[in-house]
């Protein structure tokens, strides 16, 4: 039986990956602060412990650890977002370096925030990072650098830069669906900014694909058909059978973020038109390349 270590397996994406791999016969051991199931490994994501020995002989390791970015970016929250990713990655690297037989493949999460605001320009995995004074760019750079500088030589390192994930178990979709059903499904601001989305099922399959020999070193975890924010919300209204809704002004989001602690408006006003060229060139096939099909699947599935 193949064995995989999953750091960050209790989150939205991690849970879906664990369920899929176990359904295919994998033994998945989740690194978590609060073990809930047999086989879970307890850690604090900062220090070596008994968990580290379990990495020896594992076929692969997925690292998805990180403080959620969907909150107001106070100075303290910014520090937590960066530190949670960098510290956990470094201690995983240290544990791997002590293994007699380190994991064959290490797949580290990152995000399309790496590219910064691309406007209407399409970028793929070969594009350079965005401006380093951009918080998301800086976060992704430090996260990826932590993996590159700590992974042991025998282990193959790969990255999946995750986009706007659509899934029922978490992320932005449930909130957008509720707002749309309440006739509040208007776009934010001008609505012309691009959203590089992906169905959760395809993202899970990309992580699994990254374990294989033909996977490229970096893949963008996005569908091949980015849409504008206006097009996204139109599709959301269509799936929920709701009429046109007025747009939400950016200043209202900024006020809500400051007063209510809702996500930073930068998360929904940034424009990113990202292509998953490396995955497509390597032979990866998307089940949900069309937004309408993806939303129909999510809207009708239990």
PDB file of C-alpha atoms in Angstrom:
ATOM      1  CA  UNK A   1       0.000   0.000   0.000  1.00  0.00           C
ATOM      2  CA  UNK A   2       1.284   3.456  -0.914  1.00  0.00           C
ATOM      3  CA  UNK A   3       1.648   5.856   2.019  1.00  0.00           C
ATOM      4  CA  UNK A   4       1.345   9.643   2.015  1.00  0.00           C
ATOM      5  CA  UNK A   5       1.907  12.228   4.756  1.00  0.00           C
ATOM      6  CA  UNK A   6      -0.585  15.095   4.567  1.00  0.00           C
ATOM      7  CA  UNK A   7       0.274  18.279   6.475  1.00  0.00           C
ATOM      8  CA  UNK A   8      -2.751  20.546   6.605  1.00  0.00           C
ATOM      9  CA  UNK A   9      -5.093  17.632   6.046  1.00  0.00           C
ATOM     10  CA  UNK A  10      -7.829  18.959   8.308  1.00  0.00           C
ATOM     11  CA  UNK A  11      -8.543  21.944   6.047  1.00  0.00           C
ATOM     12  CA  UNK A  12     -11.011  22.312   3.180  1.00  0.00           C
ATOM     13  CA  UNK A  13      -8.662  21.114   0.449  1.00  0.00           C
ATOM     14  CA  UNK A  14      -6.766  18.654   2.641  1.00  0.00           C
ATOM     15  CA  UNK A  15      -9.929  16.798   3.643  1.00  0.00           C
ATOM     16  CA  UNK A  16     -10.900  16.359  -0.002  1.00  0.00           C
ATOM     17  CA  UNK A  17      -7.433  15.077  -0.934  1.00  0.00           C
ATOM     18  CA  UNK A  18      -7.373  12.612   1.965  1.00  0.00           C
ATOM     19  CA  UNK A  19     -10.809  11.256   1.065  1.00  0.00           C
ATOM     20  CA  UNK A  20      -9.886  10.813  -2.596  1.00  0.00           C
ATOM     21  CA  UNK A  21      -6.560   9.079  -1.945  1.00  0.00           C
ATOM     22  CA  UNK A  22      -8.032   6.754   0.663  1.00  0.00           C
ATOM     23  CA  UNK A  23     -10.722   5.813  -1.820  1.00  0.00           C
ATOM     24  CA  UNK A  24      -7.923   4.717  -4.161  1.00  0.00           C
ATOM     25  CA  UNK A  25      -6.288   2.554  -1.486  1.00  0.00           C
ATOM     26  CA  UNK A  26      -3.646   4.953  -0.176  1.00  0.00           C
ATOM     27  CA  UNK A  27      -2.679   5.050   3.485  1.00  0.00           C
ATOM     28  CA  UNK A  28      -2.943   8.744   4.379  1.00  0.00           C
ATOM     29  CA  UNK A  29      -1.482  10.013   7.654  1.00  0.00           C
ATOM     30  CA  UNK A  30      -2.568  13.526   8.571  1.00  0.00           C
ATOM     31  CA  UNK A  31      -0.330  15.890  10.512  1.00  0.00           C
ATOM     32  CA  UNK A  32      -2.610  17.928  12.761  1.00  0.00           C
ATOM     33  CA  UNK A  33      -2.631  19.800  16.061  1.00  0.00           C
ATOM     34  CA  UNK A  34      -5.788  17.958  17.152  1.00  0.00           C
ATOM     35  CA  UNK A  35      -5.816  14.288  16.066  1.00  0.00           C
ATOM     36  CA  UNK A  36      -9.352  13.005  15.531  1.00  0.00           C
ATOM     37  CA  UNK A  37      -8.896   9.699  13.754  1.00  0.00           C
ATOM     38  CA  UNK A  38      -6.711   6.629  14.089  1.00  0.00           C
ATOM     39  CA  UNK A  39      -3.449   7.206  12.248  1.00  0.00           C
ATOM     40  CA  UNK A  40      -3.466  10.999  12.682  1.00  0.00           C
ATOM     41  CA  UNK A  41      -0.106  12.417  13.761  1.00  0.00           C
ATOM     42  CA  UNK A  42       0.037  15.214  16.322  1.00  0.00           C
ATOM     43  CA  UNK A  43       2.386  18.150  15.771  1.00  0.00           C
ATOM     44  CA  UNK A  44       2.538  21.886  16.424  1.00  0.00           C
ATOM     45  CA  UNK A  45       3.795  22.756  12.901  1.00  0.00           C
ATOM     46  CA  UNK A  46       6.890  24.350  14.437  1.00  0.00           C
ATOM     47  CA  UNK A  47       9.003  21.727  16.204  1.00  0.00           C
ATOM     48  CA  UNK A  48      10.248  18.207  15.583  1.00  0.00           C
ATOM     49  CA  UNK A  49       8.504  15.475  17.526  1.00  0.00           C
ATOM     50  CA  UNK A  50       7.546  11.820  17.431  1.00  0.00           C
ATOM     51  CA  UNK A  51       5.644  12.503  14.217  1.00  0.00           C
ATOM     52  CA  UNK A  52       8.885  13.069  12.294  1.00  0.00           C
ATOM     53  CA  UNK A  53       9.819   9.380  12.236  1.00  0.00           C
ATOM     54  CA  UNK A  54       6.642   8.602  10.271  1.00  0.00           C
ATOM     55  CA  UNK A  55       8.021  10.449   7.254  1.00  0.00           C
ATOM     56  CA  UNK A  56      10.705   7.785   6.853  1.00  0.00           C
ATOM     57  CA  UNK A  57       9.787   5.528   3.957  1.00  0.00           C
ATOM     58  CA  UNK A  58       6.698   7.488   2.913  1.00  0.00           C
ATOM     59  CA  UNK A  59       5.962   7.590  -0.804  1.00  0.00           C
ATOM     60  CA  UNK A  60       4.982  11.238  -0.744  1.00  0.00           C
ATOM     61  CA  UNK A  61       4.215  14.287   1.337  1.00  0.00           C
ATOM     62  CA  UNK A  62       1.695  17.055   0.688  1.00  0.00           C
ATOM     63  CA  UNK A  63       2.096  20.354   2.514  1.00  0.00           C
ATOM     64  CA  UNK A  64      -0.981  22.597   2.638  1.00  0.00           C
ATOM     65  CA  UNK A  65      -0.385  24.213   6.036  1.00  0.00           C
ATOM     66  CA  UNK A  66      -1.197  27.891   6.392  1.00  0.00           C
ATOM     67  CA  UNK A  67      -3.240  30.449   8.295  1.00  0.00           C
ATOM     68  CA  UNK A  68      -6.315  31.346   6.166  1.00  0.00           C
ATOM     69  CA  UNK A  69      -5.893  34.479   4.066  1.00  0.00           C
ATOM     70  CA  UNK A  70      -9.649  35.119   3.973  1.00  0.00           C
ATOM     71  CA  UNK A  71      -9.683  37.548   6.877  1.00  0.00           C
ATOM     72  CA  UNK A  72      -8.789  41.165   7.535  1.00  0.00           C
ATOM     73  CA  UNK A  73      -5.040  41.643   7.075  1.00  0.00           C
ATOM     74  CA  UNK A  74      -4.027  43.347  10.285  1.00  0.00           C
ATOM     75  CA  UNK A  75      -0.304  43.482  11.054  1.00  0.00           C
ATOM     76  CA  UNK A  76      -0.682  40.505  13.404  1.00  0.00           C
ATOM     77  CA  UNK A  77      -2.661  38.482  10.865  1.00  0.00           C
ATOM     78  CA  UNK A  78      -0.068  39.179   8.174  1.00  0.00           C
ATOM     79  CA  UNK A  79       2.677  37.833  10.436  1.00  0.00           C
ATOM     80  CA  UNK A  80       0.625  34.702  11.165  1.00  0.00           C
ATOM     81  CA  UNK A  81      -0.126  34.093   7.478  1.00  0.00           C
ATOM     82  CA  UNK A  82       3.559  34.156   6.560  1.00  0.00           C
ATOM     83  CA  UNK A  83       4.955  32.442   9.662  1.00  0.00           C
ATOM     84  CA  UNK A  84       2.450  29.569   9.573  1.00  0.00           C
ATOM     85  CA  UNK A  85       3.578  28.673   6.051  1.00  0.00           C
ATOM     86  CA  UNK A  86       7.303  29.221   6.421  1.00  0.00           C
ATOM     87  CA  UNK A  87       7.814  27.625   9.864  1.00  0.00           C
ATOM     88  CA  UNK A  88       5.783  24.496   9.065  1.00  0.00           C
ATOM     89  CA  UNK A  89       7.591  24.043   5.748  1.00  0.00           C
ATOM     90  CA  UNK A  90      11.010  24.383   7.344  1.00  0.00           C
ATOM     91  CA  UNK A  91      10.290  21.838  10.080  1.00  0.00           C
ATOM     92  CA  UNK A  92       8.937  19.386   7.486  1.00  0.00           C
ATOM     93  CA  UNK A  93      12.170  19.813   5.540  1.00  0.00           C
ATOM     94  CA  UNK A  94      14.220  19.215   8.661  1.00  0.00           C
ATOM     95  CA  UNK A  95      12.249  16.040   9.398  1.00  0.00           C
ATOM     96  CA  UNK A  96      12.721  14.788   5.838  1.00  0.00           C
ATOM     97  CA  UNK A  97      16.462  15.446   5.969  1.00  0.00           C
ATOM     98  CA  UNK A  98      16.733  13.141   8.980  1.00  0.00           C
ATOM     99  CA  UNK A  99      15.011  10.234   7.236  1.00  0.00           C
ATOM    100  CA  UNK A 100      16.990   7.205   6.082  1.00  0.00           C
ATOM    101  CA  UNK A 101      14.502   6.962   3.217  1.00  0.00           C
ATOM    102  CA  UNK A 102      12.903  10.404   2.737  1.00  0.00           C
ATOM    103  CA  UNK A 103       9.624  10.739   0.822  1.00  0.00           C
ATOM    104  CA  UNK A 104      10.002  10.273  -2.926  1.00  0.00           C
ATOM    105  CA  UNK A 105       7.892  13.316  -3.816  1.00  0.00           C
ATOM    106  CA  UNK A 106       7.057  16.474  -1.885  1.00  0.00           C
ATOM    107  CA  UNK A 107       4.146  18.513  -3.258  1.00  0.00           C
ATOM    108  CA  UNK A 108       3.964  21.941  -1.655  1.00  0.00           C
ATOM    109  CA  UNK A 109       0.980  24.220  -1.962  1.00  0.00           C
ATOM    110  CA  UNK A 110       1.458  27.804  -3.060  1.00  0.00           C
ATOM    111  CA  UNK A 111      -0.959  30.299  -4.604  1.00  0.00           C
ATOM    112  CA  UNK A 112      -1.456  32.296  -7.787  1.00  0.00           C
ATOM    113  CA  UNK A 113      -0.923  35.327  -5.577  1.00  0.00           C
ATOM    114  CA  UNK A 114       2.713  34.670  -6.582  1.00  0.00           C
ATOM    115  CA  UNK A 115       2.071  36.561  -9.846  1.00  0.00           C
ATOM    116  CA  UNK A 116       0.481  39.647  -8.319  1.00  0.00           C
ATOM    117  CA  UNK A 117      -2.183  41.598 -10.199  1.00  0.00           C
ATOM    118  CA  UNK A 118      -1.901  40.647 -13.888  1.00  0.00           C
ATOM    119  CA  UNK A 119      -4.803  42.769 -15.121  1.00  0.00           C
ATOM    120  CA  UNK A 120      -6.100  41.374 -18.411  1.00  0.00           C
ATOM    121  CA  UNK A 121      -2.721  39.817 -19.269  1.00  0.00           C
ATOM    122  CA  UNK A 122      -2.608  36.007 -19.298  1.00  0.00           C
ATOM    123  CA  UNK A 123       0.354  34.480 -17.465  1.00  0.00           C
ATOM    124  CA  UNK A 124       1.511  30.893 -17.029  1.00  0.00           C
ATOM    125  CA  UNK A 125       4.030  29.082 -14.835  1.00  0.00           C
ATOM    126  CA  UNK A 126       7.006  30.676 -16.595  1.00  0.00           C
ATOM    127  CA  UNK A 127       5.955  34.183 -15.592  1.00  0.00           C
ATOM    128  CA  UNK A 128       8.061  35.926 -12.920  1.00  0.00           C
ATOM    129  CA  UNK A 129       6.677  36.790  -9.519  1.00  0.00           C
ATOM    130  CA  UNK A 130       4.820  40.046  -9.039  1.00  0.00           C
ATOM    131  CA  UNK A 131       6.124  43.099  -7.152  1.00  0.00           C
ATOM    132  CA  UNK A 132       7.723  42.124  -3.853  1.00  0.00           C
ATOM    133  CA  UNK A 133       5.922  44.894  -1.962  1.00  0.00           C
ATOM    134  CA  UNK A 134       2.645  43.048  -2.655  1.00  0.00           C
ATOM    135  CA  UNK A 135       1.699  41.047   0.456  1.00  0.00           C
ATOM    136  CA  UNK A 136       0.468  37.934  -1.369  1.00  0.00           C
ATOM    137  CA  UNK A 137       3.499  37.938  -3.672  1.00  0.00           C
ATOM    138  CA  UNK A 138       5.846  38.185  -0.705  1.00  0.00           C
ATOM    139  CA  UNK A 139       3.992  35.414   1.125  1.00  0.00           C
ATOM    140  CA  UNK A 140       4.184  33.017  -1.817  1.00  0.00           C
ATOM    141  CA  UNK A 141       7.863  33.794  -2.425  1.00  0.00           C
ATOM    142  CA  UNK A 142       8.790  33.056   1.185  1.00  0.00           C
ATOM    143  CA  UNK A 143       6.642  29.897   1.237  1.00  0.00           C
ATOM    144  CA  UNK A 144       8.220  28.455  -1.897  1.00  0.00           C
ATOM    145  CA  UNK A 145      11.722  29.469  -0.841  1.00  0.00           C
ATOM    146  CA  UNK A 146      11.270  27.656   2.484  1.00  0.00           C
ATOM    147  CA  UNK A 147      10.503  24.434   0.610  1.00  0.00           C
ATOM    148  CA  UNK A 148      13.316  24.816  -1.917  1.00  0.00           C
ATOM    149  CA  UNK A 149      15.960  25.433   0.749  1.00  0.00           C
ATOM    150  CA  UNK A 150      14.909  22.583   3.065  1.00  0.00           C
ATOM    151  CA  UNK A 151      13.868  19.689   0.826  1.00  0.00           C
ATOM    152  CA  UNK A 152      16.524  16.916   0.876  1.00  0.00           C
ATOM    153  CA  UNK A 153      18.275  16.105  -2.372  1.00  0.00           C
ATOM    154  CA  UNK A 154      16.705  12.648  -2.965  1.00  0.00           C
ATOM    155  CA  UNK A 155      13.166  14.099  -2.785  1.00  0.00           C
ATOM    156  CA  UNK A 156      11.475  15.551  -5.878  1.00  0.00           C
ATOM    157  CA  UNK A 157       9.872  18.910  -5.075  1.00  0.00           C
ATOM    158  CA  UNK A 158       6.787  20.167  -6.890  1.00  0.00           C
ATOM    159  CA  UNK A 159       4.450  23.122  -6.388  1.00  0.00           C
ATOM    160  CA  UNK A 160       0.750  23.625  -7.044  1.00  0.00           C
ATOM    161  CA  UNK A 161      -0.104  27.337  -7.110  1.00  0.00           C
ATOM    162  CA  UNK A 162      -3.742  27.349  -6.098  1.00  0.00           C
ATOM    163  CA  UNK A 163      -6.332  29.728  -7.511  1.00  0.00           C
ATOM    164  CA  UNK A 164      -9.934  30.544  -6.529  1.00  0.00           C
ATOM    165  CA  UNK A 165     -11.269  27.155  -5.414  1.00  0.00           C
ATOM    166  CA  UNK A 166     -14.951  26.317  -5.903  1.00  0.00           C
ATOM    167  CA  UNK A 167     -16.157  23.538  -3.620  1.00  0.00           C
ATOM    168  CA  UNK A 168     -19.032  22.849  -1.237  1.00  0.00           C
ATOM    169  CA  UNK A 169     -16.910  22.033   1.798  1.00  0.00           C
ATOM    170  CA  UNK A 170     -15.372  25.462   2.302  1.00  0.00           C
ATOM    171  CA  UNK A 171     -13.648  28.339   0.565  1.00  0.00           C
ATOM    172  CA  UNK A 172     -15.618  31.133  -1.077  1.00  0.00           C
ATOM    173  CA  UNK A 173     -18.344  29.126  -2.837  1.00  0.00           C
ATOM    174  CA  UNK A 174     -20.721  28.509   0.110  1.00  0.00           C
ATOM    175  CA  UNK A 175     -20.726  32.218   1.024  1.00  0.00           C
ATOM    176  CA  UNK A 176     -21.241  33.292  -2.591  1.00  0.00           C
ATOM    177  CA  UNK A 177     -24.052  30.775  -2.988  1.00  0.00           C
ATOM    178  CA  UNK A 178     -25.833  32.051   0.138  1.00  0.00           C
ATOM    179  CA  UNK A 179     -25.527  35.675  -0.993  1.00  0.00           C
ATOM    180  CA  UNK A 180     -26.778  34.791  -4.466  1.00  0.00           C
ATOM    181  CA  UNK A 181     -29.817  32.955  -3.113  1.00  0.00           C
ATOM    182  CA  UNK A 182     -30.596  36.029  -1.012  1.00  0.00           C
ATOM    183  CA  UNK A 183     -30.657  38.141  -4.207  1.00  0.00           C
ATOM    184  CA  UNK A 184     -27.275  39.703  -3.318  1.00  0.00           C
ATOM    185  CA  UNK A 185     -25.281  38.125  -6.118  1.00  0.00           C
ATOM    186  CA  UNK A 186     -23.887  41.273  -7.681  1.00  0.00           C
ATOM    187  CA  UNK A 187     -20.235  41.653  -8.635  1.00  0.00           C
ATOM    188  CA  UNK A 188     -17.789  43.776  -6.660  1.00  0.00           C
ATOM    189  CA  UNK A 189     -16.585  47.075  -8.080  1.00  0.00           C
ATOM    190  CA  UNK A 190     -16.367  47.260 -11.863  1.00  0.00           C
ATOM    191  CA  UNK A 191     -16.534  43.472 -12.257  1.00  0.00           C
ATOM    192  CA  UNK A 192     -13.852  43.549 -14.965  1.00  0.00           C
ATOM    193  CA  UNK A 193     -11.129  41.937 -12.828  1.00  0.00           C
ATOM    194  CA  UNK A 194     -10.278  38.351 -13.755  1.00  0.00           C
ATOM    195  CA  UNK A 195     -10.856  35.382 -11.428  1.00  0.00           C
ATOM    196  CA  UNK A 196      -8.774  32.246 -11.990  1.00  0.00           C
ATOM    197  CA  UNK A 197     -11.072  29.610 -10.558  1.00  0.00           C
ATOM    198  CA  UNK A 198     -10.895  25.817 -10.258  1.00  0.00           C
ATOM    199  CA  UNK A 199     -13.364  23.139  -9.186  1.00  0.00           C
ATOM    200  CA  UNK A 200     -12.225  21.397  -6.006  1.00  0.00           C
ATOM    201  CA  UNK A 201     -12.367  17.982  -7.685  1.00  0.00           C
ATOM    202  CA  UNK A 202      -9.919  19.101 -10.389  1.00  0.00           C
ATOM    203  CA  UNK A 203      -7.584  20.624  -7.801  1.00  0.00           C
ATOM    204  CA  UNK A 204      -7.532  17.339  -5.874  1.00  0.00           C
ATOM    205  CA  UNK A 205      -6.733  15.505  -9.097  1.00  0.00           C
ATOM    206  CA  UNK A 206      -3.907  17.960  -9.812  1.00  0.00           C
ATOM    207  CA  UNK A 207      -2.288  17.196  -6.461  1.00  0.00           C
ATOM    208  CA  UNK A 208      -2.578  13.486  -7.223  1.00  0.00           C
ATOM    209  CA  UNK A 209      -1.155  14.086 -10.707  1.00  0.00           C
ATOM    210  CA  UNK A 210       1.810  15.850  -9.092  1.00  0.00           C
ATOM    211  CA  UNK A 211       2.854  12.533  -7.555  1.00  0.00           C
ATOM    212  CA  UNK A 212       3.426  10.988 -10.964  1.00  0.00           C
ATOM    213  CA  UNK A 213       6.592  10.923 -13.068  1.00  0.00           C
ATOM    214  CA  UNK A 214       5.252  13.187 -15.848  1.00  0.00           C
ATOM    215  CA  UNK A 215       4.232  16.068 -13.584  1.00  0.00           C
ATOM    216  CA  UNK A 216       6.055  19.400 -14.090  1.00  0.00           C
ATOM    217  CA  UNK A 217       7.839  21.098 -11.181  1.00  0.00           C
ATOM    218  CA  UNK A 218       5.215  23.873 -10.982  1.00  0.00           C
ATOM    219  CA  UNK A 219       1.538  23.739 -11.891  1.00  0.00           C
ATOM    220  CA  UNK A 220      -1.046  26.474 -11.645  1.00  0.00           C
ATOM    221  CA  UNK A 221      -4.062  25.075  -9.814  1.00  0.00           C
ATOM    222  CA  UNK A 222      -6.573  26.888 -12.001  1.00  0.00           C
ATOM    223  CA  UNK A 223      -9.015  25.930 -14.741  1.00  0.00           C
ATOM    224  CA  UNK A 224      -8.002  26.867 -18.306  1.00  0.00           C
ATOM    225  CA  UNK A 225     -10.910  29.354 -18.590  1.00  0.00           C
ATOM    226  CA  UNK A 226     -10.531  32.316 -16.211  1.00  0.00           C
ATOM    227  CA  UNK A 227     -13.524  34.662 -16.137  1.00  0.00           C
ATOM    228  CA  UNK A 228     -14.215  38.206 -15.026  1.00  0.00           C
ATOM    229  CA  UNK A 229     -15.852  38.815 -11.659  1.00  0.00           C
ATOM    230  CA  UNK A 230     -18.958  39.968 -13.515  1.00  0.00           C
ATOM    231  CA  UNK A 231     -19.065  36.692 -15.478  1.00  0.00           C
ATOM    232  CA  UNK A 232     -18.546  34.655 -12.312  1.00  0.00           C
ATOM    233  CA  UNK A 233     -21.460  36.278 -10.506  1.00  0.00           C
ATOM    234  CA  UNK A 234     -23.665  36.041 -13.614  1.00  0.00           C
ATOM    235  CA  UNK A 235     -22.970  32.295 -13.679  1.00  0.00           C
ATOM    236  CA  UNK A 236     -23.683  32.063  -9.938  1.00  0.00           C
ATOM    237  CA  UNK A 237     -27.057  33.783 -10.407  1.00  0.00           C
ATOM    238  CA  UNK A 238     -27.898  31.569 -13.372  1.00  0.00           C
ATOM    239  CA  UNK A 239     -27.105  28.384 -11.417  1.00  0.00           C
ATOM    240  CA  UNK A 240     -29.259  29.583  -8.502  1.00  0.00           C
ATOM    241  CA  UNK A 241     -32.031  30.873 -10.812  1.00  0.00           C
ATOM    242  CA  UNK A 242     -31.753  34.425  -9.507  1.00  0.00           C
ATOM    243  CA  UNK A 243     -32.143  37.735 -11.393  1.00  0.00           C
ATOM    244  CA  UNK A 244     -29.650  40.560 -11.804  1.00  0.00           C
ATOM    245  CA  UNK A 245     -28.319  42.071  -8.593  1.00  0.00           C
ATOM    246  CA  UNK A 246     -26.668  45.484  -8.162  1.00  0.00           C
ATOM    247  CA  UNK A 247     -22.883  45.537  -7.763  1.00  0.00           C
ATOM    248  CA  UNK A 248     -21.271  46.050  -4.358  1.00  0.00           C
ATOM    249  CA  UNK A 249     -19.006  49.110  -4.145  1.00  0.00           C
ATOM    250  CA  UNK A 250     -15.424  48.485  -3.090  1.00  0.00           C
ATOM    251  CA  UNK A 251     -15.654  51.023  -0.262  1.00  0.00           C
ATOM    252  CA  UNK A 252     -18.425  48.930   1.335  1.00  0.00           C
ATOM    253  CA  UNK A 253     -16.121  45.891   1.384  1.00  0.00           C
ATOM    254  CA  UNK A 254     -13.320  47.926   2.896  1.00  0.00           C
ATOM    255  CA  UNK A 255     -15.658  49.221   5.607  1.00  0.00           C
ATOM    256  CA  UNK A 256     -16.955  45.716   6.349  1.00  0.00           C
ATOM    257  CA  UNK A 257     -13.391  44.420   6.558  1.00  0.00           C
ATOM    258  CA  UNK A 258     -12.453  47.100   9.072  1.00  0.00           C
ATOM    259  CA  UNK A 259     -15.597  46.895  11.209  1.00  0.00           C
ATOM    260  CA  UNK A 260     -16.563  43.228  10.926  1.00  0.00           C
ATOM    261  CA  UNK A 261     -13.247  41.514  10.181  1.00  0.00           C
ATOM    262  CA  UNK A 262     -14.473  40.176   6.833  1.00  0.00           C
ATOM    263  CA  UNK A 263     -11.848  39.231   4.186  1.00  0.00           C
ATOM    264  CA  UNK A 264      -9.556  41.950   2.902  1.00  0.00           C
ATOM    265  CA  UNK A 265     -11.098  43.544  -0.226  1.00  0.00           C
ATOM    266  CA  UNK A 266      -7.820  42.940  -2.056  1.00  0.00           C
ATOM    267  CA  UNK A 267      -8.778  39.287  -2.342  1.00  0.00           C
ATOM    268  CA  UNK A 268     -11.790  40.039  -4.543  1.00  0.00           C
ATOM    269  CA  UNK A 269     -10.605  43.117  -6.443  1.00  0.00           C
ATOM    270  CA  UNK A 270      -7.268  41.722  -7.661  1.00  0.00           C
ATOM    271  CA  UNK A 271      -7.266  40.695 -11.335  1.00  0.00           C
ATOM    272  CA  UNK A 272      -5.472  37.467 -12.207  1.00  0.00           C
ATOM    273  CA  UNK A 273      -5.775  35.816 -15.588  1.00  0.00           C
ATOM    274  CA  UNK A 274      -3.792  32.625 -15.023  1.00  0.00           C
ATOM    275  CA  UNK A 275      -3.193  29.736 -17.419  1.00  0.00           C
ATOM    276  CA  UNK A 276      -2.461  26.160 -16.236  1.00  0.00           C
ATOM    277  CA  UNK A 277      -0.215  25.649 -19.285  1.00  0.00           C
ATOM    278  CA  UNK A 278       2.279  23.346 -17.544  1.00  0.00           C
ATOM    279  CA  UNK A 279      -0.437  20.949 -16.417  1.00  0.00           C
ATOM    280  CA  UNK A 280      -2.075  20.903 -19.854  1.00  0.00           C
ATOM    281  CA  UNK A 281       1.268  20.346 -21.597  1.00  0.00           C
ATOM    282  CA  UNK A 282       1.966  17.428 -19.249  1.00  0.00           C
ATOM    283  CA  UNK A 283      -1.301  15.750 -20.228  1.00  0.00           C
ATOM    284  CA  UNK A 284      -3.550  16.711 -17.316  1.00  0.00           C
ATOM    285  CA  UNK A 285      -7.231  16.795 -18.326  1.00  0.00           C
ATOM    286  CA  UNK A 286      -9.747  18.963 -16.502  1.00  0.00           C
ATOM    287  CA  UNK A 287     -13.164  17.522 -15.731  1.00  0.00           C
ATOM    288  CA  UNK A 288     -14.519  21.023 -15.189  1.00  0.00           C
ATOM    289  CA  UNK A 289     -12.964  23.415 -17.687  1.00  0.00           C
ATOM    290  CA  UNK A 290     -16.275  25.244 -18.129  1.00  0.00           C
ATOM    291  CA  UNK A 291     -17.546  27.462 -15.283  1.00  0.00           C
ATOM    292  CA  UNK A 292     -21.227  26.804 -15.961  1.00  0.00           C
ATOM    293  CA  UNK A 293     -20.636  23.048 -15.805  1.00  0.00           C
ATOM    294  CA  UNK A 294     -18.657  23.408 -12.589  1.00  0.00           C
ATOM    295  CA  UNK A 295     -21.338  25.514 -10.879  1.00  0.00           C
ATOM    296  CA  UNK A 296     -24.113  23.222 -12.090  1.00  0.00           C
ATOM    297  CA  UNK A 297     -22.263  20.285 -10.542  1.00  0.00           C
ATOM    298  CA  UNK A 298     -21.858  22.094  -7.218  1.00  0.00           C
ATOM    299  CA  UNK A 299     -25.430  23.414  -7.199  1.00  0.00           C
ATOM    300  CA  UNK A 300     -27.029  20.015  -7.853  1.00  0.00           C
ATOM    301  CA  UNK A 301     -24.721  17.706  -5.906  1.00  0.00           C
ATOM    302  CA  UNK A 302     -25.763  16.736  -2.343  1.00  0.00           C
TER     303      UNK A 302
END
